[in-house]
PDB file of C-alpha atoms in Angstrom:
ATOM      1  CA  ALA A   1      -0.272 -11.419  62.293  1.00 82.00           C
ATOM      2  CA  ALA A   2      -0.566 -15.004  63.630  1.00 84.00           C
ATOM      3  CA  ARG A   3      -3.333 -14.020  66.040  1.00 88.00           C
ATOM      4  CA  ARG A   4      -5.166 -12.174  63.300  1.00 90.00           C
ATOM      5  CA  LEU A   5      -4.917 -15.174  60.971  1.00 85.00           C
ATOM      6  CA  ALA A   6      -6.222 -17.476  63.716  1.00 85.00           C
ATOM      7  CA  ARG A   7      -9.193 -15.199  64.332  1.00 87.00           C
ATOM      8  CA  TYR A   8      -9.924 -15.132  60.603  1.00 86.00           C
ATOM      9  CA  TRP A   9     -10.212 -18.905  60.349  1.00 81.00           C
ATOM     10  CA  GLU A  10     -12.174 -19.107  63.571  1.00 84.00           C
ATOM     11  CA  CYS A  11     -14.735 -16.597  62.312  1.00 86.00           C
ATOM     12  CA  ARG A  12     -14.882 -18.257  58.880  1.00 80.00           C
ATOM     13  CA  ARG A  13     -15.558 -21.628  60.410  1.00 80.00           C
ATOM     14  CA  SER A  14     -18.221 -20.264  62.781  1.00 82.00           C
ATOM     15  CA  ILE A  15     -20.027 -18.541  59.881  1.00 82.00           C
ATOM     16  CA  PHE A  16     -19.703 -20.975  56.969  1.00 78.00           C
ATOM     17  CA  GLY A  17     -18.983 -24.291  58.706  1.00 78.00           C
ATOM     18  CA  ASP A  18     -16.173 -26.802  58.471  1.00 76.00           C
ATOM     19  CA  ALA A  19     -16.670 -27.419  54.785  1.00 74.00           C
ATOM     20  CA  ALA A  20     -15.659 -23.873  53.921  1.00 71.00           C
ATOM     21  CA  CYS A  21     -12.434 -24.321  55.857  1.00 73.00           C
ATOM     22  CA  TYR A  22     -11.429 -27.921  55.238  1.00 71.00           C
ATOM     23  CA  GLY A  23     -13.462 -29.022  52.221  1.00 71.00           C
ATOM     24  CA  ALA A  24     -12.070 -29.706  48.767  1.00 70.00           C
ATOM     25  CA  GLY A  25     -11.120 -26.513  46.973  1.00 69.00           C
ATOM     26  CA  ALA A  26     -11.164 -24.368  50.125  1.00 70.00           C
ATOM     27  CA  LEU A  27      -7.460 -23.721  49.693  1.00 71.00           C
ATOM     28  CA  PRO A  28      -5.769 -23.304  46.298  1.00 72.00           C
ATOM     29  CA  GLU A  29      -3.430 -26.042  45.148  1.00 76.00           C
ATOM     30  CA  PRO A  30       0.226 -24.896  45.142  1.00 76.00           C
ATOM     31  CA  MET A  31       1.756 -24.566  41.666  1.00 82.00           C
ATOM     32  CA  LEU A  32       5.330 -24.861  40.463  1.00 83.00           C
ATOM     33  CA  VAL A  33       5.787 -21.107  40.491  1.00 86.00           C
ATOM     34  CA  ASP A  34       4.748 -21.000  44.160  1.00 85.00           C
ATOM     35  CA  PHE A  35       7.405 -23.571  45.031  1.00 86.00           C
ATOM     36  CA  GLN A  36      10.048 -21.681  43.059  1.00 87.00           C
ATOM     37  CA  LYS A  37       9.178 -18.419  44.816  1.00 90.00           C
ATOM     38  CA  TYR A  38       9.368 -20.152  48.194  1.00 88.00           C
ATOM     39  CA  HIS A  39      12.709 -21.725  47.361  1.00 89.00           C
ATOM     40  CA  ALA A  40      14.158 -18.395  46.164  1.00 89.00           C
ATOM     41  CA  ARG A  41      12.822 -16.615  49.268  1.00 90.00           C
ATOM     42  CA  THR A  42      14.321 -19.198  51.579  1.00 90.00           C
ATOM     43  CA  ARG A  43      17.717 -18.954  49.842  1.00 89.00           C
ATOM     44  CA  ARG A  44      17.631 -15.180  50.255  1.00 90.00           C
ATOM     45  CA  ILE A  45      17.136 -15.648  53.991  1.00 90.00           C
ATOM     46  CA  LEU A  46      20.274 -17.739  54.140  1.00 88.00           C
ATOM     47  CA  GLU A  47      22.258 -15.087  52.275  1.00 85.00           C
ATOM     48  CA  ASP A  48      20.880 -12.217  54.409  1.00 88.00           C
ATOM     49  CA  PRO A  49      23.346 -11.321  57.202  1.00 87.00           C
ATOM     50  CA  ARG A  50      20.582  -9.427  59.004  1.00 89.00           C
ATOM     51  CA  ALA A  51      18.356 -12.496  59.405  1.00 86.00           C
ATOM     52  CA  TYR A  52      17.911 -13.861  62.939  1.00 88.00           C
ATOM     53  CA  ASP A  53      19.909 -16.999  63.772  1.00 88.00           C
ATOM     54  CA  MET A  54      16.777 -19.007  64.468  1.00 90.00           C
ATOM     55  CA  VAL A  55      15.241 -17.981  61.164  1.00 89.00           C
ATOM     56  CA  ARG A  56      18.465 -18.825  59.307  1.00 89.00           C
ATOM     57  CA  ARG A  57      18.595 -22.304  60.982  1.00 91.00           C
ATOM     58  CA  ASP A  58      15.001 -23.024  60.003  1.00 90.00           C
ATOM     59  CA  ALA A  59      15.716 -21.887  56.423  1.00 90.00           C
ATOM     60  CA  GLU A  60      18.847 -24.004  56.244  1.00 91.00           C
ATOM     61  CA  GLU A  61      16.973 -27.131  57.372  1.00 92.00           C
ATOM     62  CA  MET A  62      14.228 -26.495  54.860  1.00 92.00           C
ATOM     63  CA  ILE A  63      16.712 -25.875  51.997  1.00 92.00           C
ATOM     64  CA  GLN A  64      18.601 -29.055  52.805  1.00 93.00           C
ATOM     65  CA  ALA A  65      15.379 -31.080  52.799  1.00 93.00           C
ATOM     66  CA  ILE A  66      14.299 -29.571  49.465  1.00 92.00           C
ATOM     67  CA  HIS A  67      17.678 -30.158  47.836  1.00 94.00           C
ATOM     68  CA  LYS A  68      17.827 -33.759  49.089  1.00 94.00           C
ATOM     69  CA  LYS A  69      14.395 -34.527  47.681  1.00 93.00           C
ATOM     70  CA  LYS A  70      15.090 -32.813  44.372  1.00 94.00           C
ATOM     71  CA  ILE A  71      18.359 -34.703  43.896  1.00 95.00           C
ATOM     72  CA  GLU A  72      16.500 -37.971  44.608  1.00 95.00           C
ATOM     73  CA  SER A  73      13.910 -37.066  41.981  1.00 94.00           C
ATOM     74  CA  LEU A  74      16.670 -36.142  39.501  1.00 95.00           C
ATOM     75  CA  ASN A  75      18.282 -39.555  40.036  1.00 95.00           C
ATOM     76  CA  GLU A  76      14.931 -41.196  39.341  1.00 94.00           C
ATOM     77  CA  ASP A  77      14.591 -39.283  36.065  1.00 94.00           C
ATOM     78  CA  ILE A  78      18.109 -40.335  35.031  1.00 93.00           C
ATOM     79  CA  GLU A  79      17.176 -43.976  35.717  1.00 92.00           C
ATOM     80  CA  LYS A  80      14.040 -43.593  33.591  1.00 90.00           C
ATOM     81  CA  MET A  81      16.158 -42.179  30.750  1.00 89.00           C
ATOM     82  CA  ALA A  82      18.525 -45.170  31.062  1.00 85.00           C
ATOM     83  CA  ASP A  83      15.585 -47.595  30.901  1.00 83.00           C
ATOM     84  CA  ILE A  84      14.247 -45.902  27.770  1.00 81.00           C
ATOM     85  CA  PHE A  85      17.721 -46.156  26.178  1.00 76.00           C
ATOM     86  CA  ASP A  86      17.956 -49.848  27.039  1.00 69.00           C
ATOM     87  CA  GLU A  87      14.556 -50.557  25.501  1.00 64.00           C
ATOM     88  CA  ASP A  88      14.329 -48.327  22.447  1.00 61.00           C
ATOM     89  CA  LEU A  89      17.667 -46.879  21.396  1.00 58.00           C
ATOM     90  CA  LYS A  90      19.878 -49.880  20.772  1.00 59.00           C
ATOM     91  CA  PRO A  91      21.475 -49.593  17.305  1.00 57.00           C
ATOM     92  CA  GLU A  92      20.864 -51.990  14.479  1.00 60.00           C
ATOM     93  CA  GLU A  93      23.578 -54.342  13.382  1.00 58.00           C
ATOM     94  CA  ASN A  94      26.174 -53.150  10.812  1.00 58.00           C
ATOM     95  CA  ASP A  95      25.431 -49.496  11.583  1.00 63.00           C
ATOM     96  CA  ASP A  96      28.771 -48.273  12.897  1.00 69.00           C
ATOM     97  CA  GLU A  97      27.728 -44.635  13.242  1.00 75.00           C
ATOM     98  CA  ALA A  98      24.633 -45.488  15.235  1.00 74.00           C
ATOM     99  CA  ALA A  99      26.656 -47.918  17.362  1.00 78.00           C
ATOM    100  CA  SER A 100      29.218 -45.212  18.133  1.00 81.00           C
ATOM    101  CA  GLU A 101      26.457 -42.762  19.088  1.00 82.00           C
ATOM    102  CA  ALA A 102      24.807 -45.374  21.287  1.00 83.00           C
ATOM    103  CA  LEU A 103      28.098 -46.043  23.102  1.00 85.00           C
ATOM    104  CA  LEU A 104      28.551 -42.335  23.652  1.00 86.00           C
ATOM    105  CA  LYS A 105      25.027 -41.955  25.032  1.00 88.00           C
ATOM    106  CA  GLU A 106      25.504 -44.979  27.261  1.00 88.00           C
ATOM    107  CA  ALA A 107      28.750 -43.523  28.650  1.00 89.00           C
ATOM    108  CA  ALA A 108      26.996 -40.166  29.181  1.00 91.00           C
ATOM    109  CA  LEU A 109      24.228 -41.879  31.151  1.00 91.00           C
ATOM    110  CA  ILE A 110      26.808 -43.618  33.360  1.00 91.00           C
ATOM    111  CA  LEU A 111      28.570 -40.302  34.003  1.00 92.00           C
ATOM    112  CA  ALA A 112      25.229 -38.641  34.731  1.00 93.00           C
ATOM    113  CA  LYS A 113      24.527 -41.278  37.391  1.00 92.00           C
ATOM    114  CA  GLU A 114      28.017 -40.850  38.863  1.00 91.00           C
ATOM    115  CA  THR A 115      27.834 -37.065  38.970  1.00 92.00           C
ATOM    116  CA  SER A 116      28.279 -35.615  42.442  1.00 92.00           C
ATOM    117  CA  ASP A 117      25.250 -34.321  44.306  1.00 94.00           C
ATOM    118  CA  GLU A 118      26.848 -30.854  44.400  1.00 94.00           C
ATOM    119  CA  LEU A 119      27.022 -30.682  40.575  1.00 94.00           C
ATOM    120  CA  LYS A 120      23.516 -32.177  40.219  1.00 95.00           C
ATOM    121  CA  LEU A 121      22.227 -29.439  42.479  1.00 94.00           C
ATOM    122  CA  GLN A 122      23.861 -26.833  40.263  1.00 95.00           C
ATOM    123  CA  PHE A 123      21.982 -28.263  37.243  1.00 96.00           C
ATOM    124  CA  LEU A 124      18.736 -28.139  39.235  1.00 95.00           C
ATOM    125  CA  LEU A 125      19.327 -24.476  40.192  1.00 93.00           C
ATOM    126  CA  VAL A 126      19.987 -23.548  36.552  1.00 94.00           C
ATOM    127  CA  GLU A 127      16.732 -25.288  35.469  1.00 94.00           C
ATOM    128  CA  ASP A 128      14.580 -23.648  38.180  1.00 91.00           C
ATOM    129  CA  MET A 129      14.542 -26.883  40.204  1.00 92.00           C
ATOM    130  CA  ILE A 130      12.672 -28.806  37.454  1.00 93.00           C
ATOM    131  CA  GLU A 131      14.079 -32.316  37.631  1.00 94.00           C
ATOM    132  CA  LYS A 132      13.280 -33.455  34.106  1.00 94.00           C
ATOM    133  CA  ASN A 133      14.872 -30.396  32.529  1.00 95.00           C
ATOM    134  CA  ALA A 134      17.923 -30.791  34.768  1.00 95.00           C
ATOM    135  CA  ALA A 135      18.271 -34.461  33.854  1.00 95.00           C
ATOM    136  CA  ARG A 136      18.147 -33.684  30.116  1.00 95.00           C
ATOM    137  CA  ARG A 137      20.684 -30.861  30.504  1.00 96.00           C
ATOM    138  CA  LEU A 138      22.987 -33.128  32.524  1.00 95.00           C
ATOM    139  CA  LEU A 139      22.856 -35.790  29.833  1.00 95.00           C
ATOM    140  CA  ARG A 140      23.572 -33.209  27.088  1.00 94.00           C
ATOM    141  CA  TYR A 141      26.457 -31.946  29.199  1.00 95.00           C
ATOM    142  CA  TRP A 142      28.229 -35.296  29.314  1.00 94.00           C
ATOM    143  CA  GLU A 143      27.416 -36.118  25.697  1.00 93.00           C
ATOM    144  CA  ASN A 144      29.028 -32.863  24.540  1.00 93.00           C
ATOM    145  CA  GLY A 145      31.939 -33.377  26.847  1.00 93.00           C
ATOM    146  CA  LEU A 146      32.610 -36.890  25.515  1.00 92.00           C
ATOM    147  CA  ARG A 147      32.298 -35.695  21.904  1.00 91.00           C
ATOM    148  CA  LEU A 148      34.835 -32.943  22.508  1.00 91.00           C
ATOM    149  CA  PHE A 149      37.375 -34.690  24.763  1.00 91.00           C
ATOM    150  CA  GLY A 150      36.802 -38.395  24.209  1.00 87.00           C
ATOM    151  CA  PRO A 151      36.371 -41.274  26.666  1.00 84.00           C
ATOM    152  CA  GLY A 152      39.279 -39.962  28.750  1.00 83.00           C
ATOM    153  CA  LEU A 153      36.874 -37.457  30.263  1.00 84.00           C
ATOM    154  CA  ARG A 154      35.187 -40.303  32.098  1.00 77.00           C
ATOM    155  CA  GLN A 155      38.376 -41.149  34.015  1.00 77.00           C
ATOM    156  CA  LYS A 156      39.552 -37.573  34.696  1.00 77.00           C
ATOM    157  CA  ASN A 157      36.084 -36.013  35.099  1.00 74.00           C
ATOM    158  CA  ARG A 158      37.590 -32.593  34.312  1.00 80.00           C
ATOM    159  CA  VAL A 159      39.366 -30.682  31.510  1.00 87.00           C
ATOM    160  CA  THR A 160      42.841 -29.168  31.848  1.00 86.00           C
ATOM    161  CA  LEU A 161      45.001 -27.054  29.560  1.00 85.00           C
ATOM    162  CA  GLU A 162      46.653 -30.267  28.400  1.00 87.00           C
ATOM    163  CA  ASP A 163      43.329 -31.345  26.921  1.00 87.00           C
ATOM    164  CA  ILE A 164      43.049 -28.198  24.815  1.00 89.00           C
ATOM    165  CA  LYS A 165      46.645 -27.878  23.658  1.00 88.00           C
ATOM    166  CA  ASP A 166      45.382 -28.028  20.052  1.00 87.00           C
ATOM    167  CA  CYS A 167      43.561 -24.750  20.797  1.00 86.00           C
ATOM    168  CA  THR A 168      46.696 -22.938  21.966  1.00 85.00           C
ATOM    169  CA  GLU A 169      46.512 -20.299  19.225  1.00 83.00           C
ATOM    170  CA  LEU A 170      42.998 -19.291  20.175  1.00 84.00           C
ATOM    171  CA  ILE A 171      44.039 -18.823  23.773  1.00 84.00           C
ATOM    172  CA  ARG A 172      47.355 -17.122  22.960  1.00 83.00           C
ATOM    173  CA  CYS A 173      45.620 -14.552  20.744  1.00 81.00           C
ATOM    174  CA  GLN A 174      42.823 -14.213  23.314  1.00 80.00           C
ATOM    175  CA  GLN A 175      40.279 -14.913  20.630  1.00 83.00           C
ATOM    176  CA  VAL A 176      38.036 -16.308  23.354  1.00 85.00           C
ATOM    177  CA  ARG A 177      38.619 -14.816  26.764  1.00 87.00           C
ATOM    178  CA  LEU A 178      37.211 -14.959  30.272  1.00 90.00           C
ATOM    179  CA  MET A 179      37.425 -11.499  31.764  1.00 92.00           C
ATOM    180  CA  PRO A 180      39.051 -11.288  35.219  1.00 91.00           C
ATOM    181  CA  GLU A 181      36.251  -9.158  36.721  1.00 91.00           C
ATOM    182  CA  GLU A 182      32.476  -9.587  36.832  1.00 91.00           C
ATOM    183  CA  ASP A 183      30.023  -6.972  35.655  1.00 90.00           C
ATOM    184  CA  GLU A 184      28.014  -4.809  38.041  1.00 90.00           C
ATOM    185  CA  PHE A 185      25.413  -7.565  38.421  1.00 91.00           C
ATOM    186  CA  GLY A 186      28.030 -10.119  39.518  1.00 90.00           C
ATOM    187  CA  ARG A 187      27.957 -12.033  36.192  1.00 93.00           C
ATOM    188  CA  SER A 188      31.111 -13.420  34.585  1.00 94.00           C
ATOM    189  CA  ILE A 189      31.940 -12.092  31.137  1.00 93.00           C
ATOM    190  CA  LEU A 190      33.064 -14.319  28.265  1.00 91.00           C
ATOM    191  CA  VAL A 191      34.385 -12.409  25.262  1.00 89.00           C
ATOM    192  CA  TRP A 192      34.526 -13.634  21.657  1.00 84.00           C
ATOM    193  CA  ARG A 193      36.961 -11.197  20.084  1.00 78.00           C
ATOM    194  CA  GLN A 194      36.956  -9.696  16.664  1.00 72.00           C
ATOM    195  CA  ILE A 195      38.568 -11.562  13.775  1.00 71.00           C
ATOM    196  CA  VAL A 196      40.756  -9.043  11.996  1.00 63.00           C
ATOM    197  CA  SER A 197      40.886  -8.594   8.252  1.00 60.00           C
ATOM    198  CA  PRO A 198      43.979  -9.812   6.352  1.00 60.00           C
ATOM    199  CA  ASN A 199      45.064  -6.200   5.783  1.00 60.00           C
ATOM    200  CA  ASP A 200      45.193  -5.525   9.526  1.00 57.00           C
ATOM    201  CA  GLU A 201      46.953  -8.750  10.496  1.00 56.00           C
ATOM    202  CA  ASP A 202      50.445  -7.287  10.068  1.00 57.00           C
ATOM    203  CA  SER A 203      49.611  -4.203  12.151  1.00 54.00           C
ATOM    204  CA  GLU A 204      48.113  -6.398  14.863  1.00 58.00           C
ATOM    205  CA  PRO A 205      50.472  -9.354  15.138  1.00 57.00           C
ATOM    206  CA  GLY A 206      48.735 -10.841  18.124  1.00 61.00           C
ATOM    207  CA  ARG A 207      45.398 -11.270  16.353  1.00 68.00           C
ATOM    208  CA  LEU A 208      43.886 -13.854  14.047  1.00 71.00           C
ATOM    209  CA  SER A 209      42.436 -13.440  10.560  1.00 68.00           C
ATOM    210  CA  ALA A 210      40.059 -15.866   8.882  1.00 71.00           C
ATOM    211  CA  GLU A 211      42.844 -16.928   6.484  1.00 73.00           C
ATOM    212  CA  LYS A 212      45.265 -17.663   9.307  1.00 75.00           C
ATOM    213  CA  MET A 213      42.645 -19.639  11.194  1.00 74.00           C
ATOM    214  CA  SER A 214      41.953 -21.703   8.072  1.00 74.00           C
ATOM    215  CA  HIS A 215      45.689 -22.278   7.605  1.00 74.00           C
ATOM    216  CA  LEU A 216      46.016 -23.447  11.252  1.00 76.00           C
ATOM    217  CA  GLY A 217      42.997 -25.713  10.925  1.00 80.00           C
ATOM    218  CA  ILE A 218      40.977 -23.905  13.579  1.00 81.00           C
ATOM    219  CA  ASN A 219      37.288 -24.731  13.339  1.00 83.00           C
ATOM    220  CA  GLU A 220      34.116 -24.841  15.444  1.00 85.00           C
ATOM    221  CA  TYR A 221      35.437 -27.909  17.257  1.00 88.00           C
ATOM    222  CA  HIS A 222      38.276 -25.851  18.762  1.00 89.00           C
ATOM    223  CA  TYR A 223      35.932 -22.960  19.676  1.00 88.00           C
ATOM    224  CA  ALA A 224      33.686 -25.428  21.531  1.00 91.00           C
ATOM    225  CA  LYS A 225      36.618 -26.879  23.458  1.00 92.00           C
ATOM    226  CA  VAL A 226      37.842 -23.442  24.505  1.00 91.00           C
ATOM    227  CA  ALA A 227      34.325 -22.386  25.468  1.00 91.00           C
ATOM    228  CA  TRP A 228      33.997 -25.533  27.591  1.00 93.00           C
ATOM    229  CA  TYR A 229      37.285 -24.772  29.372  1.00 93.00           C
ATOM    230  CA  PHE A 230      36.473 -21.148  30.104  1.00 92.00           C
ATOM    231  CA  CYS A 231      32.896 -21.927  31.256  1.00 92.00           C
ATOM    232  CA  HIS A 232      34.315 -24.335  33.785  1.00 92.00           C
ATOM    233  CA  ALA A 233      36.941 -21.780  34.815  1.00 92.00           C
ATOM    234  CA  ALA A 234      34.065 -19.347  35.440  1.00 92.00           C
ATOM    235  CA  MET A 235      32.266 -22.028  37.456  1.00 92.00           C
ATOM    236  CA  GLU A 236      35.051 -21.831  40.002  1.00 92.00           C
ATOM    237  CA  ARG A 237      33.570 -18.452  40.979  1.00 92.00           C
ATOM    238  CA  GLU A 238      30.707 -18.652  43.417  1.00 91.00           C
ATOM    239  CA  SER A 239      29.273 -15.451  41.903  1.00 92.00           C
ATOM    240  CA  CYS A 240      29.140 -17.085  38.454  1.00 93.00           C
ATOM    241  CA  ARG A 241      27.358 -20.151  39.771  1.00 92.00           C
ATOM    242  CA  ARG A 242      24.798 -17.881  41.397  1.00 91.00           C
ATOM    243  CA  ASN A 243      24.441 -15.100  38.801  1.00 92.00           C
ATOM    244  CA  GLY A 244      25.454 -16.769  35.525  1.00 92.00           C
ATOM    245  CA  PHE A 245      27.465 -15.204  32.714  1.00 92.00           C
ATOM    246  CA  VAL A 246      27.133 -13.032  29.607  1.00 92.00           C
ATOM    247  CA  LEU A 247      28.761 -13.392  26.191  1.00 89.00           C
ATOM    248  CA  VAL A 248      30.158 -10.367  24.372  1.00 88.00           C
ATOM    249  CA  VAL A 249      30.681 -10.949  20.640  1.00 83.00           C
ATOM    250  CA  ASP A 250      32.704  -8.582  18.441  1.00 80.00           C
ATOM    251  CA  ALA A 251      31.302  -9.010  14.899  1.00 73.00           C
ATOM    252  CA  ARG A 252      32.517  -5.802  13.259  1.00 70.00           C
ATOM    253  CA  VAL A 253      34.609  -7.400  10.477  1.00 62.00           C
ATOM    254  CA  GLY A 254      32.552  -7.793   7.302  1.00 52.00           C
ATOM    255  CA  ASP A 255      34.785  -9.951   5.102  1.00 50.00           C
ATOM    256  CA  VAL A 256      34.832 -12.992   7.368  1.00 53.00           C
ATOM    257  CA  ASN A 257      33.188 -16.158   5.993  1.00 55.00           C
ATOM    258  CA  GLY A 258      29.703 -15.940   7.452  1.00 58.00           C
ATOM    259  CA  MET A 259      29.066 -19.672   7.375  1.00 60.00           C
ATOM    260  CA  LYS A 260      32.223 -20.402   9.359  1.00 67.00           C
ATOM    261  CA  ARG A 261      31.362 -17.639  11.807  1.00 71.00           C
ATOM    262  CA  GLN A 262      27.935 -19.118  12.332  1.00 77.00           C
ATOM    263  CA  ALA A 263      29.395 -22.578  12.873  1.00 80.00           C
ATOM    264  CA  HIS A 264      31.718 -21.145  15.525  1.00 78.00           C
ATOM    265  CA  ARG A 265      28.771 -19.403  17.184  1.00 79.00           C
ATOM    266  CA  ARG A 266      26.625 -22.568  17.178  1.00 85.00           C
ATOM    267  CA  ALA A 267      29.432 -24.585  18.691  1.00 85.00           C
ATOM    268  CA  MET A 268      29.908 -22.120  21.533  1.00 84.00           C
ATOM    269  CA  MET A 269      26.190 -21.853  22.159  1.00 86.00           C
ATOM    270  CA  ASP A 270      25.852 -25.647  22.284  1.00 90.00           C
ATOM    271  CA  VAL A 271      28.357 -25.595  25.096  1.00 90.00           C
ATOM    272  CA  GLY A 272      26.718 -22.625  26.814  1.00 88.00           C
ATOM    273  CA  ASN A 273      23.332 -24.347  26.692  1.00 91.00           C
ATOM    274  CA  CYS A 274      24.525 -27.537  28.401  1.00 93.00           C
ATOM    275  CA  VAL A 275      26.894 -26.389  31.162  1.00 94.00           C
ATOM    276  CA  PRO A 276      25.309 -25.787  34.576  1.00 94.00           C
ATOM    277  CA  LEU A 277      25.393 -22.018  34.286  1.00 93.00           C
ATOM    278  CA  VAL A 278      22.678 -19.504  33.442  1.00 92.00           C
ATOM    279  CA  TRP A 279      23.360 -17.742  30.132  1.00 88.00           C
ATOM    280  CA  ARG A 280      22.021 -14.299  30.961  1.00 90.00           C
ATOM    281  CA  ALA A 281      22.610 -12.343  27.740  1.00 88.00           C
ATOM    282  CA  VAL A 282      24.525 -12.112  24.453  1.00 86.00           C
ATOM    283  CA  HIS A 283      25.823  -8.660  23.475  1.00 86.00           C
ATOM    284  CA  VAL A 284      26.923  -8.209  19.859  1.00 82.00           C
ATOM    285  CA  LEU A 285      29.155  -5.390  18.592  1.00 79.00           C
ATOM    286  CA  ALA A 286      28.222  -4.944  14.938  1.00 73.00           C
ATOM    287  CA  ARG A 287      29.038  -2.497  12.164  1.00 70.00           C
ATOM    288  CA  PRO A 288      26.197  -0.055  11.478  1.00 70.00           C
ATOM    289  CA  ASP A 289      26.219  -0.846   7.722  1.00 68.00           C
ATOM    290  CA  LEU A 290      25.352  -4.509   8.152  1.00 62.00           C
ATOM    291  CA  TRP A 291      21.952  -5.235   6.582  1.00 61.00           C
ATOM    292  CA  TRP A 292      20.528  -7.207   9.514  1.00 58.00           C
ATOM    293  CA  TRP A 293      21.545  -4.413  11.931  1.00 58.00           C
ATOM    294  CA  GLN A 294      19.861  -1.797   9.717  1.00 57.00           C
ATOM    295  CA  ARG A 295      16.757  -3.929   9.550  1.00 57.00           C
ATOM    296  CA  GLN A 296      16.567  -4.085  13.353  1.00 57.00           C
ATOM    297  CA  VAL A 297      17.005  -0.312  13.653  1.00 50.00           C
ATOM    298  CA  PHE A 298      14.784   1.007  10.835  1.00 47.00           C
ATOM    299  CA  TRP A 299      12.104  -1.706  10.526  1.00 49.00           C
TER     300      TRP A 299
END
């Protein structure tokens, strides 16, 4: 193939001249999608046990060079975001809410700068190696983390069961659960279980009804904290970091307050859209008599 390619360019140059071979526009400019395909192909070589050792070494050197350069570019984008914050986003005086938000964003920027290269690389992989998108996702990640767990997250840099002890009932009833096994595509499975009706609560003592959740003060804030914890538990799996995860939602109870249910869903999706994992799919189990389900089927 190499000899054939060399003959091709030799013949082309002899027929059309140097301008046809080396002039402007003779070769197409590489696009982002070309780079992404090359990066994915090189990663597959590293993961292929049948690849020759020399090919794997070359691929490893190239991947290391790409990752180093991408992390440097990500750091530059974070610095630009910090400069914009310093110039334009300082709160006005006597505006406590804006001041609190500015302090949170400033702390998030500091944490983004201090993030390890390994975690930065995970954000880049999730965002198809696009530095600006990865920088924005990284900033949202730390902003959400600080909102949920407070400034203590900056010192510990991780969340433990002690930090979600106010969500014990959700975990005990397995209302949100990380399944122990992956699906056939190697994706982790996060399950949002059905909220039982009040009539079924006695027959299913280990489950939660909407009334009991309201009595315990469980809201979207607790759902978000539990989702954060389980997403990071899933991140401990190499298969999840590579293949992402899916969310399975059981929505078959019809008498649950829809507004509260939507608030819970938004809170969990806000977490899912900022953690450095690919959200592959959301599967919803719904009753066939729900109007929106019938509309999807018959319209």
